[in-house]
Amino acid sequence: MKFTKALATALFLLPLLSCAPKFTGPTLYEICEENGCFPPLTPEGLYKGASVSDGMIRLKPEESFFVKTEEEDGTLQAFVRVKESAGAPPPGVIWVRFGTGAARYLGVEGNVLTIKNISAPPFKYRVGMRLSTGGPFYYTSSCPVPAGETSYEHWPHEIKELVLVDFQVLTPGEIPYTACE
């Protein structure tokens, strides 16, 4: 097969001309309005600039950090970013990472959200993604994170930002840990 200049140009321009996938599903705001989220999710609440606030974690590509949480009334609350420390971690610590690094490690294209539950109780959460083209946060499925284990979520397309909300503590037998919703 002869590799022509026109073919090379077309292969170079194809990714630049293609658009991010169109999502027709509900936004994260609509999901939270219908089902309730902690904290109550509003557009104003997302633009404070903090990556961690009470009950919410915001991640941009290639970010990773530790978060200390507290369990209260069946939810994880009082989120605070903490530094990694030597020795046994205090109760309620999780590690979050979002970006392409884990995707390369796992041998897939796109972005991966990694949540390592270091010392928090098992939990589930809701996640919204903002595509690279901007616009609202779209709801996407997420899987529970058992105590002491790591969860991976993968998206094959470019994402500008993730927001994680509504962290609900799970009790054994409440729902299967493998149920993703």
Coordinates of N, CA and C in Angstrom, one line a residue:
M1 N 0.8 -1.2 0.0 CA 0.0 0.0 0.0 C 0.9 1.2 0.0
K2 N 0.6 2.1 -0.9 CA 1.4 3.4 -1.0 C 0.8 4.4 -0.1
F3 N 1.7 5.0 0.7 CA 1.3 6.0 1.7 C 1.5 7.4 1.1
T4 N 0.4 8.0 0.7 CA 0.4 9.2 0.0 C 0.3 10.4 0.9
K5 N 0.7 11.6 0.4 CA 0.6 12.8 1.2 C -0.8 13.1 1.6
A6 N -1.8 12.9 0.7 CA -3.2 13.1 0.9 C -3.7 12.2 2.0
L7 N -3.3 10.9 2.0 CA -3.7 10.0 3.0 C -3.1 10.4 4.4
A8 N -1.9 10.8 4.4 CA -1.3 11.2 5.6 C -2.0 12.5 6.2
T9 N -2.3 13.4 5.3 CA -3.1 14.6 5.7 C -4.4 14.2 6.3
A10 N -5.1 13.3 5.6 CA -6.5 12.9 6.1 C -6.4 12.2 7.4
L11 N -5.4 11.4 7.7 CA -5.2 10.7 8.9 C -4.9 11.7 10.0
F12 N -4.1 12.7 9.7 CA -3.8 13.8 10.7 C -5.0 14.6 11.1
L13 N -5.9 15.0 10.1 CA -7.0 15.8 10.3 C -8.2 15.1 10.9
L14 N -8.3 13.8 10.6 CA -9.5 13.1 11.1 C -9.8 13.3 12.6
P15 N -8.9 13.1 13.5 CA -9.2 13.3 14.9 C -9.6 14.8 15.2
L16 N -9.0 15.7 14.5 CA -9.3 17.1 14.7 C -10.7 17.5 14.2
L17 N -11.2 16.8 13.2 CA -12.5 17.1 12.7 C -13.6 16.4 13.3
S18 N -13.3 15.3 14.0 CA -14.4 14.5 14.6 C -14.8 15.2 15.9
C19 N -16.1 15.0 16.3 CA -16.6 15.6 17.5 C -16.7 14.6 18.6
A20 N -16.8 15.1 19.8 CA -17.0 14.2 21.0 C -18.4 13.5 20.8
P21 N -18.6 12.4 21.4 CA -19.9 11.7 21.3 C -21.0 12.6 21.8
K22 N -22.1 12.5 21.2 CA -23.3 13.2 21.7 C -24.0 12.4 22.8
F23 N -24.2 13.0 23.9 CA -24.9 12.3 25.0 C -26.4 12.8 25.0
T24 N -27.3 11.9 25.0 CA -28.7 12.3 25.1 C -29.3 12.0 26.4
G25 N -28.5 11.4 27.3 CA -29.0 11.0 28.6 C -29.2 12.2 29.5
P26 N -29.7 11.9 30.7 CA -29.9 13.0 31.7 C -28.6 13.6 32.1
T27 N -28.7 14.9 32.6 CA -27.5 15.5 33.2 C -27.4 15.0 34.6
L28 N -26.3 15.3 35.2 CA -26.2 14.9 36.6 C -27.1 15.7 37.5
Y29 N -27.4 17.0 37.1 CA -28.3 17.8 37.8 C -29.7 17.2 37.8
E30 N -30.1 16.7 36.7 CA -31.5 16.0 36.6 C -31.5 14.8 37.4
I31 N -30.5 14.0 37.4 CA -30.5 12.8 38.2 C -30.6 13.1 39.7
C32 N -29.8 14.1 40.1 CA -29.8 14.5 41.5 C -31.1 15.2 41.9
E33 N -31.7 15.9 41.0 CA -33.0 16.6 41.3 C -34.1 15.5 41.5
E34 N -34.0 14.5 40.7 CA -35.0 13.4 40.8 C -34.8 12.5 42.0
N35 N -33.5 12.1 42.3 CA -33.2 11.1 43.3 C -32.6 11.7 44.6
G36 N -32.2 12.9 44.6 CA -31.6 13.5 45.7 C -30.1 13.1 45.8
C37 N -29.3 14.1 46.0 CA -27.8 13.8 46.2 C -27.4 14.6 47.4
F38 N -26.3 14.1 48.0 CA -25.7 14.9 49.1 C -24.3 15.3 48.6
P39 N -23.9 16.5 48.7 CA -24.8 17.6 49.0 C -25.8 17.9 47.8
P40 N -26.8 18.6 48.0 CA -27.7 19.0 46.9 C -26.9 19.6 45.8
L41 N -27.0 19.1 44.6 CA -26.1 19.5 43.5 C -26.8 20.6 42.7
T42 N -26.1 21.8 42.7 CA -26.5 22.9 41.9 C -25.4 23.4 41.0
P43 N -25.6 24.0 39.9 CA -24.5 24.5 39.1 C -23.6 25.5 39.9
E44 N -24.2 26.3 40.7 CA -23.4 27.2 41.5 C -22.5 26.5 42.4
G45 N -22.8 25.3 42.9 CA -22.0 24.6 43.9 C -20.8 24.0 43.2
L46 N -20.7 24.0 41.9 CA -19.6 23.3 41.2 C -18.5 24.3 40.9
Y47 N -18.7 25.6 41.0 CA -17.7 26.5 40.5 C -17.0 27.3 41.6
K48 N -16.8 26.7 42.8 CA -16.2 27.4 43.9 C -14.6 27.3 43.7
G49 N -14.2 26.5 42.8 CA -12.7 26.4 42.6 C -12.0 25.4 43.4
A50 N -12.7 24.9 44.4 CA -12.0 23.9 45.3 C -12.2 22.5 44.6
S51 N -11.2 21.6 44.8 CA -11.3 20.3 44.2 C -12.0 19.4 45.2
V52 N -12.1 19.7 46.4 CA -12.8 18.9 47.4 C -13.6 19.9 48.3
S53 N -14.9 19.5 48.5 CA -15.7 20.3 49.4 C -16.6 19.3 50.1
D54 N -17.5 19.7 51.0 CA -18.3 18.8 51.8 C -19.1 17.8 50.9
G55 N -18.7 16.6 50.8 CA -19.4 15.6 50.1 C -19.2 15.6 48.6
M56 N -18.2 16.4 48.1 CA -18.0 16.5 46.6 C -16.5 16.5 46.3
I57 N -16.2 15.8 45.2 CA -14.8 15.8 44.7 C -14.8 16.1 43.2
R58 N -14.0 17.1 42.8 CA -13.9 17.5 41.4 C -12.5 17.1 41.0
L59 N -12.4 16.5 39.8 CA -11.2 16.1 39.2 C -11.0 16.5 37.8
K60 N -9.9 17.1 37.5 CA -9.5 17.4 36.1 C -8.5 16.4 35.7
P61 N -8.2 16.3 34.4 CA -7.3 15.2 33.9 C -5.9 15.3 34.6
E62 N -5.4 14.2 34.9 CA -4.1 14.0 35.5 C -4.0 14.5 36.9
E63 N -5.1 14.7 37.6 CA -5.1 15.0 39.0 C -5.1 13.7 39.9
S64 N -4.5 13.8 41.0 CA -4.6 12.7 42.0 C -4.3 13.2 43.4
F65 N -5.1 12.8 44.4 CA -4.9 13.2 45.7 C -5.6 12.3 46.7
F66 N -5.2 12.4 48.0 CA -5.9 11.7 49.1 C -6.9 12.6 49.7
V67 N -8.0 11.9 50.1 CA -9.2 12.6 50.7 C -9.5 11.9 52.0
K68 N -9.6 12.7 53.1 CA -10.1 12.2 54.4 C -11.6 12.4 54.5
T69 N -12.4 11.4 54.8 CA -13.8 11.6 54.9 C -14.3 11.2 56.3
E70 N -15.5 11.5 56.6 CA -16.1 11.1 57.9 C -17.5 10.5 57.6
E71 N -17.8 9.4 58.2 CA -19.1 8.8 58.0 C -20.1 9.5 59.0
E72 N -21.2 9.9 58.4 CA -22.3 10.5 59.2 C -23.7 10.2 58.6
D73 N -24.5 9.6 59.3 CA -25.9 9.2 58.8 C -25.9 8.5 57.5
G74 N -25.0 7.5 57.4 CA -25.0 6.7 56.2 C -24.3 7.3 54.9
T75 N -23.7 8.5 55.1 CA -23.0 9.1 54.0 C -21.6 9.4 54.4
L76 N -20.7 9.6 53.4 CA -19.4 10.1 53.6 C -19.4 11.6 53.4
Q77 N -18.9 12.4 54.4 CA -19.0 13.8 54.4 C -17.7 14.4 54.9
A78 N -17.7 15.7 55.1 CA -16.5 16.4 55.7 C -15.2 16.1 54.9
F79 N -15.2 16.2 53.6 CA -14.1 15.9 52.8 C -13.0 16.9 53.0
V80 N -11.8 16.4 53.1 CA -10.6 17.3 53.3 C -9.4 16.6 52.5
R81 N -8.7 17.4 51.7 CA -7.5 16.8 51.1 C -6.4 16.6 52.1
V82 N -5.7 15.5 52.1 CA -4.7 15.2 53.0 C -3.5 14.7 52.3
K83 N -2.3 14.8 52.9 CA -1.1 14.3 52.3 C -0.9 12.8 52.7
E84 N -0.2 12.1 51.8 CA 0.1 10.7 52.1 C 1.0 10.7 53.3
S85 N 0.8 9.8 54.3 CA 1.6 9.7 55.4 C 2.1 8.3 55.6
A86 N 3.3 8.2 56.3 CA 3.8 6.9 56.6 C 3.0 6.3 57.7
G87 N 3.0 5.0 57.7 CA 2.3 4.3 58.8 C 0.8 4.0 58.4
A88 N 0.1 3.6 59.4 CA -1.3 3.2 59.1 C -2.1 4.5 58.9
P89 N -3.0 4.5 57.8 CA -3.8 5.7 57.6 C -4.9 5.8 58.6
P90 N -5.3 7.0 58.9 CA -6.5 7.2 59.8 C -7.7 6.7 59.1
P91 N -8.8 6.4 59.8 CA -10.0 5.9 59.2 C -10.6 7.0 58.2
G92 N -11.2 6.5 57.2 CA -11.9 7.3 56.2 C -11.1 7.9 55.1
V93 N -9.9 7.3 54.7 CA -9.1 7.9 53.7 C -9.3 7.1 52.4
I94 N -9.5 7.9 51.3 CA -9.5 7.3 49.9 C -8.5 8.1 49.1
W95 N -8.1 7.4 48.0 CA -7.2 8.1 47.0 C -7.9 8.1 45.7
V96 N -7.9 9.2 45.0 CA -8.6 9.4 43.7 C -7.5 9.8 42.7
R97 N -7.7 9.3 41.5 CA -6.9 9.7 40.4 C -7.7 9.7 39.1
F98 N -7.5 10.7 38.2 CA -8.2 10.7 37.0 C -7.3 11.1 35.9
G99 N -7.3 10.3 34.8 CA -6.4 10.7 33.7 C -6.1 9.5 32.8
T100 N -5.0 9.7 32.0 CA -4.7 8.7 31.0 C -3.6 7.7 31.5
G101 N -3.0 8.0 32.6 CA -1.9 7.2 33.2 C -2.4 5.8 33.4
A102 N -3.5 5.7 34.1 CA -4.0 4.3 34.5 C -4.5 3.6 33.2
A103 N -5.0 4.4 32.2 CA -5.5 3.8 31.0 C -4.3 3.2 30.3
R104 N -3.2 3.9 30.2 CA -2.0 3.3 29.6 C -1.6 2.0 30.3
Y105 N -1.6 2.1 31.6 CA -1.2 0.9 32.4 C -2.1 -0.3 32.1
L106 N -3.4 0.0 32.0 CA -4.4 -1.0 31.8 C -4.5 -1.4 30.3
G107 N -3.8 -0.7 29.4 CA -3.7 -1.0 28.0 C -5.0 -0.6 27.2
V108 N -5.6 0.5 27.7 CA -6.8 1.0 27.0 C -6.6 2.4 26.6
E109 N -7.4 2.9 25.7 CA -7.4 4.3 25.3 C -8.4 5.1 26.1
G110 N -8.2 6.4 26.3 CA -9.1 7.2 27.0 C -8.7 7.6 28.4
N111 N -9.7 7.8 29.2 CA -9.5 8.2 30.6 C -10.0 7.2 31.6
V112 N -9.3 7.1 32.7 CA -9.7 6.2 33.8 C -9.8 6.9 35.1
L113 N -10.8 6.7 35.8 CA -11.0 7.2 37.2 C -10.6 6.0 38.1
T114 N -9.6 6.2 39.0 CA -9.2 5.2 39.9 C -9.5 5.7 41.3
I115 N -10.2 4.9 42.1 CA -10.5 5.2 43.5 C -10.0 4.0 44.3
K116 N -9.1 4.3 45.2 CA -8.6 3.3 46.1 C -9.1 3.6 47.5
N117 N -9.9 2.7 48.0 CA -10.5 2.8 49.3 C -9.5 2.3 50.4
I118 N -8.8 3.2 50.9 CA -7.7 2.8 51.8 C -8.2 2.4 53.2
S119 N -9.1 3.3 53.8 CA -9.6 3.0 55.1 C -11.0 3.5 55.4
A120 N -11.7 3.8 54.3 CA -13.1 4.2 54.5 C -14.0 3.0 54.4
P121 N -15.3 3.1 54.9 CA -16.2 1.9 54.8 C -16.6 1.8 53.3
P122 N -17.1 0.6 52.9 CA -17.5 0.5 51.5 C -18.6 1.5 51.1
F123 N -18.5 2.1 49.9 CA -19.4 3.1 49.5 C -19.7 3.1 48.0
K124 N -20.8 3.8 47.7 CA -21.2 4.0 46.3 C -21.3 5.5 46.1
Y125 N -21.3 6.0 44.9 CA -21.3 7.4 44.6 C -21.9 7.7 43.3
R126 N -22.2 8.9 43.0 CA -22.6 9.3 41.6 C -21.5 10.1 41.0
V127 N -21.4 10.0 39.7 CA -20.4 10.7 38.9 C -20.9 11.4 37.7
G128 N -20.5 12.6 37.5 CA -20.9 13.3 36.3 C -19.6 13.7 35.5
M129 N -19.7 13.7 34.2 CA -18.6 14.1 33.4 C -18.9 15.3 32.5
R130 N -18.0 16.2 32.4 CA -18.1 17.3 31.4 C -17.2 16.9 30.3
L131 N -17.7 16.9 29.1 CA -16.9 16.5 27.9 C -15.9 17.6 27.6
S132 N -15.0 17.3 26.7 CA -14.0 18.3 26.3 C -14.6 19.4 25.6
T133 N -15.8 19.3 25.0 CA -16.5 20.3 24.3 C -17.2 21.3 25.2
G134 N -17.2 21.0 26.5 CA -17.8 21.9 27.5 C -19.3 21.5 27.8
G135 N -20.1 22.4 28.2 CA -21.5 22.1 28.5 C -21.7 21.5 29.9
P136 N -22.9 20.9 30.1 CA -23.2 20.4 31.5 C -22.4 19.2 31.8
F137 N -22.6 18.8 33.1 CA -22.1 17.5 33.6 C -23.1 16.5 33.2
Y138 N -22.7 15.4 32.5 CA -23.6 14.3 32.2 C -23.4 13.2 33.2
Y139 N -24.5 12.6 33.6 CA -24.5 11.5 34.5 C -23.9 10.3 33.8
T140 N -23.0 9.6 34.5 CA -22.5 8.3 33.9 C -22.5 7.3 35.1
S141 N -22.5 6.0 34.7 CA -22.6 5.0 35.8 C -21.3 4.9 36.6
S142 N -21.4 4.4 37.7 CA -20.2 4.2 38.6 C -20.5 2.9 39.4
C143 N -19.4 2.3 39.9 CA -19.4 1.1 40.6 C -19.1 1.3 42.1
P144 N -19.7 0.5 43.0 CA -19.3 0.6 44.4 C -17.8 0.3 44.6
V145 N -17.3 0.9 45.7 CA -15.9 0.7 46.1 C -15.9 0.0 47.5
P146 N -15.6 -1.3 47.5 CA -15.5 -2.0 48.7 C -14.3 -1.5 49.6
A147 N -14.4 -1.8 50.9 CA -13.4 -1.4 51.8 C -12.1 -2.1 51.4
G148 N -11.0 -1.3 51.4 CA -9.7 -1.9 51.1 C -9.4 -2.3 49.7
E149 N -10.3 -1.9 48.8 CA -10.1 -2.3 47.4 C -10.1 -1.1 46.5
T150 N -9.8 -1.3 45.2 CA -9.6 -0.3 44.2 C -10.7 -0.5 43.1
S151 N -11.3 0.6 42.7 CA -12.3 0.6 41.6 C -11.7 1.4 40.4
Y152 N -12.0 0.9 39.2 CA -11.6 1.6 38.0 C -12.8 1.9 37.1
E153 N -13.0 3.1 36.7 CA -14.0 3.5 35.7 C -13.3 4.0 34.5
H154 N -13.8 3.5 33.3 CA -13.1 3.9 32.0 C -14.0 4.5 31.1
W155 N -13.6 5.6 30.4 CA -14.3 6.2 29.3 C -13.3 6.3 28.1
P156 N -13.8 5.9 26.9 CA -12.9 5.9 25.8 C -12.7 7.3 25.1
H157 N -13.4 8.3 25.6 CA -13.3 9.6 25.0 C -12.7 10.6 25.9
E158 N -12.4 11.8 25.4 CA -11.7 12.9 26.2 C -12.8 13.5 27.1
I159 N -12.4 13.7 28.4 CA -13.2 14.3 29.4 C -12.5 15.5 30.0
K160 N -13.2 16.6 30.1 CA -12.6 17.9 30.7 C -12.6 17.8 32.2
E161 N -13.6 17.2 32.8 CA -13.7 17.3 34.3 C -14.7 16.2 34.8
L162 N -14.5 15.7 35.9 CA -15.4 14.8 36.6 C -15.8 15.4 37.9
V163 N -17.1 15.2 38.4 CA -17.5 15.5 39.7 C -18.1 14.3 40.3
L164 N -17.7 14.0 41.5 CA -18.2 12.8 42.3 C -19.0 13.4 43.5
V165 N -20.2 12.9 43.6 CA -21.1 13.4 44.7 C -21.9 12.2 45.2
D166 N -22.7 12.5 46.3 CA -23.6 11.5 46.8 C -23.0 10.2 47.3
F167 N -22.0 10.3 48.1 CA -21.2 9.2 48.6 C -22.1 8.5 49.7
Q168 N -22.6 7.3 49.4 CA -23.5 6.6 50.3 C -22.7 5.3 50.9
V169 N -22.7 5.2 52.2 CA -22.0 4.1 52.8 C -22.9 2.8 52.6
L170 N -22.3 1.7 52.2 CA -23.0 0.4 52.0 C -22.8 -0.5 53.2
T171 N -23.8 -1.2 53.5 CA -23.7 -2.2 54.6 C -23.7 -3.6 53.9
P172 N -23.0 -4.6 54.5 CA -22.9 -5.9 53.9 C -24.3 -6.4 53.5
G173 N -24.5 -6.9 52.3 CA -25.8 -7.5 51.9 C -26.8 -6.4 51.4
E174 N -26.5 -5.1 51.6 CA -27.5 -4.1 51.1 C -27.7 -4.2 49.6
I175 N -26.6 -4.2 48.9 CA -26.6 -4.4 47.4 C -25.4 -5.1 47.1
P176 N -25.3 -5.9 46.0 CA -24.1 -6.5 45.6 C -23.0 -5.5 45.3
Y177 N -21.8 -5.8 45.8 CA -20.7 -4.8 45.5 C -20.4 -4.7 44.0
T178 N -20.9 -5.7 43.3 CA -20.5 -5.7 41.8 C -21.6 -4.9 41.0
A179 N -22.7 -4.4 41.7 CA -23.7 -3.7 40.9 C -23.3 -2.3 40.6
C180 N -23.2 -2.0 39.3 CA -22.8 -0.7 38.9 C -24.0 0.0 38.3
E181 N -24.2 1.2 38.7 CA -25.4 2.0 38.3 C -25.0 3.4 38.0

